[in-house]
Amino acid sequence: MTAHDFDAAIDLEPLGDGRFRGHTHPAYANMVGPFGGITAAVLTRAVEVHPDRLGEPLALTVNYAGPVADGEFEIRLDAVRTNRTTQHWTLELTQDGAVATTATAVLGQRRETWSDTEARMPQAPPPDELPVSPVPPVTWAQRYEMRFAEGPVPGHGVKPADTSTSTLWVRDSPTRPLDFTALTALCDIFVPRVYIRQARMMPAGTVSLTVHFHAVGDELRDQGDDYVLASASASRFSAGWADQSATIWSRAGVLLATTHQLVYFKD
Amino acid sequence: MTAHDFDAAIDLEPLGDGRFRGHTHPAYANMVGPFGGITAAVLTRAVEVHPDRLGEPLALTVNYAGPVADGEFEIRLDAVRTNRTTQHWTLELTQDGAVATTATAVLGQRRETWSDTEARMPQAPPPDELPVSPVPPVTWAQRYEMRFAEGPVPGHGVKPADTSTSTLWVRDSPTRPLDFTALTALCDIFVPRVYIRQARMMPAGTVSLTVHFHAVGDELRDQGDDYVLASASASRFSAGWADQSATIWSRAGVLLATTHQLVYFKD
């Protein structure tokens, strides 16, 4: 059995003192540097493997401060405060001493309480009833199988769309069991919403990504390597900036994560 | 003319080396320590007054790592990366050397582009046609005038609500012109959504707050001291955690900010 490229891409070598060495992986390359989702995933991974870690990921914010060059990088992270049920982390990804990415993470304990999901899962045919969609022409996108249920397939829209909403079934390709790192990466698989609205590509990229993890107990393990239903839309485009909010659902209707990002664009 | 308590509460004394001294203000007290919104606002303020600042606030994430005691605090902040159109900050609020709050902020240039608002402004009667609502029994809430248009008034719901949505007109009391700091604080004026669903109070609090600022050019100045329409709801409650997403609108229908938080609760 060969290790999945995803695991190779988030592999970290401990350097001591809360420092880890990682390296970009060609399988997750973007047009320039790595896929933002894999960078977010390796930051989640750094917290997971840190010996001081207590609890599970609850909230993550990643700020893409500058380009990540292909090659080695270093992650420095610190549990700046550990409470009884929460732990607060700050993280920095550097290359040659220059900060490329900053992040904060909140970990915590989950315990039985009243629960309810208010958000509605988007309606979509089962994945097997939808064709496999062509993915965007970047390397990392080949690492996902996408089956669009709502909205134009990016790059194949004939005209500008009235709304930016995309809803698709998606899973790792080849498949891989879902965990917090893979869920983190899935939160960033959407093309910039402005591509959908304008039916064309333009310079655009995520500057800040926030993930709120909702999966509880066995919900991630139960997911196995099945598809998730991922749905994204923007609230406002203006002055070179747009937001994007997305929900990530299991086939059984479990809301696994909500995620929000701020994206720059140049039209 | 007397300075507004809000301005006193976010006032900072420069200590050099990217450090500032602030102090909690009794007018913005919560049950324990200060209102989370005023802590977020003073962090926005710290970036605004820092001599290295370039651009306007675009994204802010504040993590409430531990309690803030009444009294002095210190904010240390650093522009870890300055690009041509964006600037990335990390911030820490400490008391006696202990980290109480961490934050990151992204600033940037806004420039003319294609624009569109996809989110729909919630329907609500004009504020003057709605009664002033009683505010929650905490000091900071007296600093806001609230007029509820949708959802039970917190503390006055007779029974658990089917949805957590609250929509209200709100402005500073006494009134004060809107700016990025006041807008930051407004993003946190909602009671925990679980109070609405359960029609009762319980231990609950924000652990992570993200704001995406959408206001462009004169949109904040044009707002003056008028009401904003603020609408919040949760996606999922589970295992002691819930999210909350909110939109902040001008009366004219300008989406000024979107905001997302993760909240703990103990039922």
PDB file of N, CA and C in Angstrom, chain A residues 55-127:
ATOM      1  N   GLY A  55      -7.383  18.272  22.956  1.00  0.00           N
ATOM      2  CA  GLY A  55      -8.695  18.463  22.338  1.00  0.00           C
ATOM      3  C   GLY A  55      -8.656  18.376  20.833  1.00  0.00           C
ATOM      4  N   GLU A  56      -9.808  18.687  20.237  1.00  0.00           N
ATOM      5  CA  GLU A  56     -10.016  18.578  18.787  1.00  0.00           C
ATOM      6  C   GLU A  56     -10.146  19.965  18.166  1.00  0.00           C
ATOM      7  N   PRO A  57      -9.875  20.082  16.861  1.00  0.00           N
ATOM      8  CA  PRO A  57     -10.046  21.384  16.208  1.00  0.00           C
ATOM      9  C   PRO A  57     -11.498  21.882  16.276  1.00  0.00           C
ATOM     10  N   LEU A  58     -11.649  23.143  16.664  1.00  0.00           N
ATOM     11  CA  LEU A  58     -12.964  23.798  16.683  1.00  0.00           C
ATOM     12  C   LEU A  58     -13.009  24.937  15.670  1.00  0.00           C
ATOM     13  N   ALA A  59     -11.964  25.763  15.666  1.00  0.00           N
ATOM     14  CA  ALA A  59     -11.941  26.935  14.780  1.00  0.00           C
ATOM     15  C   ALA A  59     -10.519  27.139  14.276  1.00  0.00           C
ATOM     16  N   LEU A  60     -10.416  27.512  13.011  1.00  0.00           N
ATOM     17  CA  LEU A  60      -9.111  27.758  12.390  1.00  0.00           C
ATOM     18  C   LEU A  60      -9.250  28.985  11.500  1.00  0.00           C
ATOM     19  N   THR A  61      -8.297  29.897  11.605  1.00  0.00           N
ATOM     20  CA  THR A  61      -8.225  31.003  10.641  1.00  0.00           C
ATOM     21  C   THR A  61      -6.831  31.021  10.054  1.00  0.00           C
ATOM     22  N   VAL A  62      -6.754  30.999   8.732  1.00  0.00           N
ATOM     23  CA  VAL A  62      -5.474  31.018   8.019  1.00  0.00           C
ATOM     24  C   VAL A  62      -5.430  32.277   7.169  1.00  0.00           C
ATOM     25  N   ASN A  63      -4.372  33.061   7.322  1.00  0.00           N
ATOM     26  CA  ASN A  63      -4.190  34.263   6.517  1.00  0.00           C
ATOM     27  C   ASN A  63      -3.030  34.039   5.551  1.00  0.00           C
ATOM     28  N   TYR A  64      -3.341  34.131   4.265  1.00  0.00           N
ATOM     29  CA  TYR A  64      -2.336  33.906   3.218  1.00  0.00           C
ATOM     30  C   TYR A  64      -1.620  35.236   2.985  1.00  0.00           C
ATOM     31  N   ALA A  65      -0.493  35.388   3.677  1.00  0.00           N
ATOM     32  CA  ALA A  65       0.181  36.689   3.725  1.00  0.00           C
ATOM     33  C   ALA A  65       1.068  36.927   2.509  1.00  0.00           C
ATOM     34  N   GLY A  66       1.627  35.858   1.979  1.00  0.00           N
ATOM     35  CA  GLY A  66       2.499  35.986   0.827  1.00  0.00           C
ATOM     36  C   GLY A  66       2.612  34.658   0.125  1.00  0.00           C
ATOM     37  N   PRO A  67       3.253  34.630  -1.031  1.00  0.00           N
ATOM     38  CA  PRO A  67       3.353  33.380  -1.776  1.00  0.00           C
ATOM     39  C   PRO A  67       4.196  32.349  -1.029  1.00  0.00           C
ATOM     40  N   VAL A  68       3.837  31.082  -1.191  1.00  0.00           N
ATOM     41  CA  VAL A  68       4.663  29.973  -0.709  1.00  0.00           C
ATOM     42  C   VAL A  68       5.383  29.417  -1.936  1.00  0.00           C
ATOM     43  N   ALA A  69       6.703  29.415  -1.874  1.00  0.00           N
ATOM     44  CA  ALA A  69       7.476  28.876  -3.005  1.00  0.00           C
ATOM     45  C   ALA A  69       7.523  27.357  -2.907  1.00  0.00           C
ATOM     46  N   ASP A  70       7.664  26.678  -4.027  1.00  0.00           N
ATOM     47  CA  ASP A  70       7.821  25.223  -4.011  1.00  0.00           C
ATOM     48  C   ASP A  70       9.080  24.865  -3.235  1.00  0.00           C
ATOM     49  N   GLY A  71       8.958  23.918  -2.322  1.00  0.00           N
ATOM     50  CA  GLY A  71      10.119  23.500  -1.552  1.00  0.00           C
ATOM     51  C   GLY A  71       9.809  23.424  -0.067  1.00  0.00           C
ATOM     52  N   GLU A  72      10.854  23.546   0.752  1.00  0.00           N
ATOM     53  CA  GLU A  72      10.700  23.418   2.196  1.00  0.00           C
ATOM     54  C   GLU A  72      10.079  24.659   2.827  1.00  0.00           C
ATOM     55  N   PHE A  73       9.369  24.435   3.925  1.00  0.00           N
ATOM     56  CA  PHE A  73       8.902  25.546   4.757  1.00  0.00           C
ATOM     57  C   PHE A  73       9.004  25.125   6.214  1.00  0.00           C
ATOM     58  N   GLU A  74       8.915  26.111   7.096  1.00  0.00           N
ATOM     59  CA  GLU A  74       8.952  25.819   8.520  1.00  0.00           C
ATOM     60  C   GLU A  74       7.681  26.343   9.154  1.00  0.00           C
ATOM     61  N   ILE A  75       7.102  25.566  10.061  1.00  0.00           N
ATOM     62  CA  ILE A  75       5.935  26.015  10.823  1.00  0.00           C
ATOM     63  C   ILE A  75       6.350  26.137  12.282  1.00  0.00           C
ATOM     64  N   ARG A  76       6.083  27.297  12.846  1.00  0.00           N
ATOM     65  CA  ARG A  76       6.334  27.525  14.269  1.00  0.00           C
ATOM     66  C   ARG A  76       4.968  27.724  14.901  1.00  0.00           C
ATOM     67  N   LEU A  77       4.689  27.012  15.980  1.00  0.00           N
ATOM     68  CA  LEU A  77       3.381  27.170  16.605  1.00  0.00           C
ATOM     69  C   LEU A  77       3.497  27.094  18.101  1.00  0.00           C
ATOM     70  N   ASP A  78       2.540  27.713  18.764  1.00  0.00           N
ATOM     71  CA  ASP A  78       2.631  27.902  20.197  1.00  0.00           C
ATOM     72  C   ASP A  78       1.224  27.842  20.796  1.00  0.00           C
ATOM     73  N   ALA A  79       1.062  27.033  21.830  1.00  0.00           N
ATOM     74  CA  ALA A  79      -0.199  27.021  22.584  1.00  0.00           C
ATOM     75  C   ALA A  79      -0.129  28.189  23.562  1.00  0.00           C
ATOM     76  N   VAL A  80      -0.645  29.337  23.153  1.00  0.00           N
ATOM     77  CA  VAL A  80      -0.457  30.540  23.979  1.00  0.00           C
ATOM     78  C   VAL A  80      -1.323  30.515  25.233  1.00  0.00           C
ATOM     79  N   ARG A  81      -2.384  29.707  25.190  1.00  0.00           N
ATOM     80  CA  ARG A  81      -3.204  29.579  26.403  1.00  0.00           C
ATOM     81  C   ARG A  81      -3.952  28.245  26.386  1.00  0.00           C
ATOM     82  N   THR A  82      -3.842  27.503  27.463  1.00  0.00           N
ATOM     83  CA  THR A  82      -4.552  26.238  27.607  1.00  0.00           C
ATOM     84  C   THR A  82      -5.479  26.341  28.807  1.00  0.00           C
ATOM     85  N   ASN A  83      -6.769  26.206  28.555  1.00  0.00           N
ATOM     86  CA  ASN A  83      -7.768  26.245  29.619  1.00  0.00           C
ATOM     87  C   ASN A  83      -8.265  24.837  29.896  1.00  0.00           C
ATOM     88  N   ARG A  84      -9.289  24.728  30.717  1.00  0.00           N
ATOM     89  CA  ARG A  84      -9.799  23.411  31.063  1.00  0.00           C
ATOM     90  C   ARG A  84     -10.433  22.738  29.840  1.00  0.00           C
ATOM     91  N   THR A  85     -11.155  23.522  29.025  1.00  0.00           N
ATOM     92  CA  THR A  85     -11.856  22.915  27.883  1.00  0.00           C
ATOM     93  C   THR A  85     -11.470  23.513  26.528  1.00  0.00           C
ATOM     94  N   THR A  86     -10.598  24.517  26.509  1.00  0.00           N
ATOM     95  CA  THR A  86     -10.157  25.086  25.226  1.00  0.00           C
ATOM     96  C   THR A  86      -8.652  25.323  25.243  1.00  0.00           C
ATOM     97  N   GLN A  87      -8.091  25.351  24.034  1.00  0.00           N
ATOM     98  CA  GLN A  87      -6.668  25.627  23.886  1.00  0.00           C
ATOM     99  C   GLN A  87      -6.495  26.535  22.665  1.00  0.00           C
ATOM    100  N   HIS A  88      -5.726  27.607  22.842  1.00  0.00           N
ATOM    101  CA  HIS A  88      -5.575  28.631  21.807  1.00  0.00           C
ATOM    102  C   HIS A  88      -4.160  28.620  21.252  1.00  0.00           C
ATOM    103  N   TRP A  89      -4.070  28.506  19.929  1.00  0.00           N
ATOM    104  CA  TRP A  89      -2.793  28.386  19.235  1.00  0.00           C
ATOM    105  C   TRP A  89      -2.574  29.565  18.299  1.00  0.00           C
ATOM    106  N   THR A  90      -1.304  29.956  18.167  1.00  0.00           N
ATOM    107  CA  THR A  90      -0.906  30.853  17.078  1.00  0.00           C
ATOM    108  C   THR A  90       0.147  30.118  16.256  1.00  0.00           C
ATOM    109  N   LEU A  91       0.083  30.323  14.943  1.00  0.00           N
ATOM    110  CA  LEU A  91       0.973  29.602  14.020  1.00  0.00           C
ATOM    111  C   LEU A  91       1.543  30.549  12.974  1.00  0.00           C
ATOM    112  N   GLU A  92       2.743  30.228  12.519  1.00  0.00           N
ATOM    113  CA  GLU A  92       3.380  30.990  11.449  1.00  0.00           C
ATOM    114  C   GLU A  92       4.098  30.020  10.516  1.00  0.00           C
ATOM    115  N   LEU A  93       3.864  30.167   9.237  1.00  0.00           N
ATOM    116  CA  LEU A  93       4.595  29.373   8.239  1.00  0.00           C
ATOM    117  C   LEU A  93       5.587  30.314   7.563  1.00  0.00           C
ATOM    118  N   THR A  94       6.864  29.951   7.618  1.00  0.00           N
ATOM    119  CA  THR A  94       7.896  30.820   7.046  1.00  0.00           C
ATOM    120  C   THR A  94       8.734  30.055   6.026  1.00  0.00           C
ATOM    121  N   GLN A  95       9.318  30.822   5.132  1.00  0.00           N
ATOM    122  CA  GLN A  95      10.341  30.302   4.195  1.00  0.00           C
ATOM    123  C   GLN A  95      11.502  31.281   4.213  1.00  0.00           C
ATOM    124  N   ASP A  96      12.688  30.782   4.488  1.00  0.00           N
ATOM    125  CA  ASP A  96      13.871  31.646   4.582  1.00  0.00           C
ATOM    126  C   ASP A  96      13.616  32.842   5.499  1.00  0.00           C
ATOM    127  N   GLY A  97      12.882  32.606   6.572  1.00  0.00           N
ATOM    128  CA  GLY A  97      12.652  33.652   7.570  1.00  0.00           C
ATOM    129  C   GLY A  97      11.526  34.608   7.238  1.00  0.00           C
ATOM    130  N   ALA A  98      10.981  34.565   6.020  1.00  0.00           N
ATOM    131  CA  ALA A  98       9.878  35.458   5.652  1.00  0.00           C
ATOM    132  C   ALA A  98       8.541  34.780   5.948  1.00  0.00           C
ATOM    133  N   VAL A  99       7.618  35.525   6.565  1.00  0.00           N
ATOM    134  CA  VAL A  99       6.304  34.972   6.904  1.00  0.00           C
ATOM    135  C   VAL A  99       5.470  34.836   5.635  1.00  0.00           C
ATOM    136  N   ALA A 100       5.058  33.612   5.321  1.00  0.00           N
ATOM    137  CA  ALA A 100       4.194  33.388   4.164  1.00  0.00           C
ATOM    138  C   ALA A 100       2.739  33.233   4.595  1.00  0.00           C
ATOM    139  N   THR A 101       2.511  32.673   5.775  1.00  0.00           N
ATOM    140  CA  THR A 101       1.156  32.378   6.238  1.00  0.00           C
ATOM    141  C   THR A 101       1.110  32.534   7.754  1.00  0.00           C
ATOM    142  N   THR A 102       0.033  33.147   8.266  1.00  0.00           N
ATOM    143  CA  THR A 102      -0.203  33.161   9.709  1.00  0.00           C
ATOM    144  C   THR A 102      -1.511  32.427   9.968  1.00  0.00           C
ATOM    145  N   ALA A 103      -1.676  31.965  11.187  1.00  0.00           N
ATOM    146  CA  ALA A 103      -2.923  31.268  11.517  1.00  0.00           C
ATOM    147  C   ALA A 103      -3.152  31.298  13.011  1.00  0.00           C
ATOM    148  N   THR A 104      -4.404  31.120  13.387  1.00  0.00           N
ATOM    149  CA  THR A 104      -4.753  30.837  14.769  1.00  0.00           C
ATOM    150  C   THR A 104      -5.678  29.631  14.760  1.00  0.00           C
ATOM    151  N   ALA A 105      -5.617  28.854  15.824  1.00  0.00           N
ATOM    152  CA  ALA A 105      -6.491  27.690  15.941  1.00  0.00           C
ATOM    153  C   ALA A 105      -7.024  27.620  17.357  1.00  0.00           C
ATOM    154  N   VAL A 106      -8.273  27.227  17.472  1.00  0.00           N
ATOM    155  CA  VAL A 106      -8.869  26.952  18.778  1.00  0.00           C
ATOM    156  C   VAL A 106      -9.213  25.475  18.817  1.00  0.00           C
ATOM    157  N   LEU A 107      -8.715  24.796  19.832  1.00  0.00           N
ATOM    158  CA  LEU A 107      -9.064  23.397  20.056  1.00  0.00           C
ATOM    159  C   LEU A 107      -9.925  23.315  21.299  1.00  0.00           C
ATOM    160  N   GLY A 108     -10.628  22.214  21.455  1.00  0.00           N
ATOM    161  CA  GLY A 108     -11.439  22.099  22.661  1.00  0.00           C
ATOM    162  C   GLY A 108     -12.042  20.726  22.813  1.00  0.00           C
ATOM    163  N   GLN A 109     -12.687  20.558  23.953  1.00  0.00           N
ATOM    164  CA  GLN A 109     -13.372  19.310  24.271  1.00  0.00           C
ATOM    165  C   GLN A 109     -14.790  19.366  23.715  1.00  0.00           C
ATOM    166  N   ARG A 110     -15.250  18.254  23.176  1.00  0.00           N
ATOM    167  CA  ARG A 110     -16.656  18.127  22.812  1.00  0.00           C
ATOM    168  C   ARG A 110     -17.321  17.187  23.811  1.00  0.00           C
ATOM    169  N   ARG A 111     -18.536  17.524  24.206  1.00  0.00           N
ATOM    170  CA  ARG A 111     -19.262  16.675  25.160  1.00  0.00           C
ATOM    171  C   ARG A 111     -20.740  16.722  24.829  1.00  0.00           C
ATOM    172  N   GLU A 112     -21.470  15.753  25.318  1.00  0.00           N
ATOM    173  CA  GLU A 112     -22.897  15.626  24.993  1.00  0.00           C
ATOM    174  C   GLU A 112     -23.680  16.861  25.451  1.00  0.00           C
ATOM    175  N   THR A 113     -24.436  17.460  24.538  1.00  0.00           N
ATOM    176  CA  THR A 113     -25.370  18.542  24.896  1.00  0.00           C
ATOM    177  C   THR A 113     -26.576  18.440  23.969  1.00  0.00           C
ATOM    178  N   TRP A 114     -27.522  19.310  24.205  1.00  0.00           N
ATOM    179  CA  TRP A 114     -28.614  19.512  23.238  1.00  0.00           C
ATOM    180  C   TRP A 114     -27.984  19.852  21.897  1.00  0.00           C
ATOM    181  N   SER A 115     -28.581  19.357  20.821  1.00  0.00           N
ATOM    182  CA  SER A 115     -28.010  19.649  19.517  1.00  0.00           C
ATOM    183  C   SER A 115     -29.106  19.846  18.482  1.00  0.00           C
ATOM    184  N   ASP A 116     -28.797  20.607  17.462  1.00  0.00           N
ATOM    185  CA  ASP A 116     -29.743  20.835  16.374  1.00  0.00           C
ATOM    186  C   ASP A 116     -28.996  21.454  15.199  1.00  0.00           C
ATOM    187  N   THR A 117     -29.398  21.097  13.998  1.00  0.00           N
ATOM    188  CA  THR A 117     -28.840  21.735  12.808  1.00  0.00           C
ATOM    189  C   THR A 117     -29.919  22.596  12.173  1.00  0.00           C
ATOM    190  N   GLU A 118     -29.668  23.907  12.117  1.00  0.00           N
ATOM    191  CA  GLU A 118     -30.651  24.825  11.530  1.00  0.00           C
ATOM    192  C   GLU A 118     -30.441  24.981  10.034  1.00  0.00           C
ATOM    193  N   ALA A 119     -29.183  24.952   9.609  1.00  0.00           N
ATOM    194  CA  ALA A 119     -28.904  25.116   8.179  1.00  0.00           C
ATOM    195  C   ALA A 119     -29.554  23.968   7.420  1.00  0.00           C
ATOM    196  N   ARG A 120     -30.002  24.255   6.203  1.00  0.00           N
ATOM    197  CA  ARG A 120     -30.618  23.232   5.371  1.00  0.00           C
ATOM    198  C   ARG A 120     -29.591  22.693   4.383  1.00  0.00           C
ATOM    199  N   MET A 121     -29.511  21.371   4.304  1.00  0.00           N
ATOM    200  CA  MET A 121     -28.636  20.760   3.310  1.00  0.00           C
ATOM    201  C   MET A 121     -29.177  21.080   1.912  1.00  0.00           C
ATOM    202  N   PRO A 122     -28.327  21.552   0.999  1.00  0.00           N
ATOM    203  CA  PRO A 122     -28.819  21.830  -0.351  1.00  0.00           C
ATOM    204  C   PRO A 122     -29.354  20.551  -0.995  1.00  0.00           C
ATOM    205  N   GLN A 123     -30.394  20.705  -1.796  1.00  0.00           N
ATOM    206  CA  GLN A 123     -30.930  19.543  -2.505  1.00  0.00           C
ATOM    207  C   GLN A 123     -30.010  19.192  -3.661  1.00  0.00           C
ATOM    208  N   ALA A 124     -29.734  17.918  -3.797  1.00  0.00           N
ATOM    209  CA  ALA A 124     -28.869  17.458  -4.893  1.00  0.00           C
ATOM    210  C   ALA A 124     -29.175  15.996  -5.155  1.00  0.00           C
ATOM    211  N   PRO A 125     -29.137  15.577  -6.413  1.00  0.00           N
ATOM    212  CA  PRO A 125     -29.263  14.139  -6.701  1.00  0.00           C
ATOM    213  C   PRO A 125     -28.087  13.401  -6.059  1.00  0.00           C
ATOM    214  N   PRO A 126     -28.221  12.101  -5.810  1.00  0.00           N
ATOM    215  CA  PRO A 126     -27.078  11.346  -5.275  1.00  0.00           C
ATOM    216  C   PRO A 126     -25.892  11.455  -6.229  1.00  0.00           C
ATOM    217  N   PRO A 127     -24.672  11.367  -5.709  1.00  0.00           N
ATOM    218  CA  PRO A 127     -23.491  11.563  -6.561  1.00  0.00           C
ATOM    219  C   PRO A 127     -23.438  10.600  -7.737  1.00  0.00           C
TER     220      PRO A 127
END
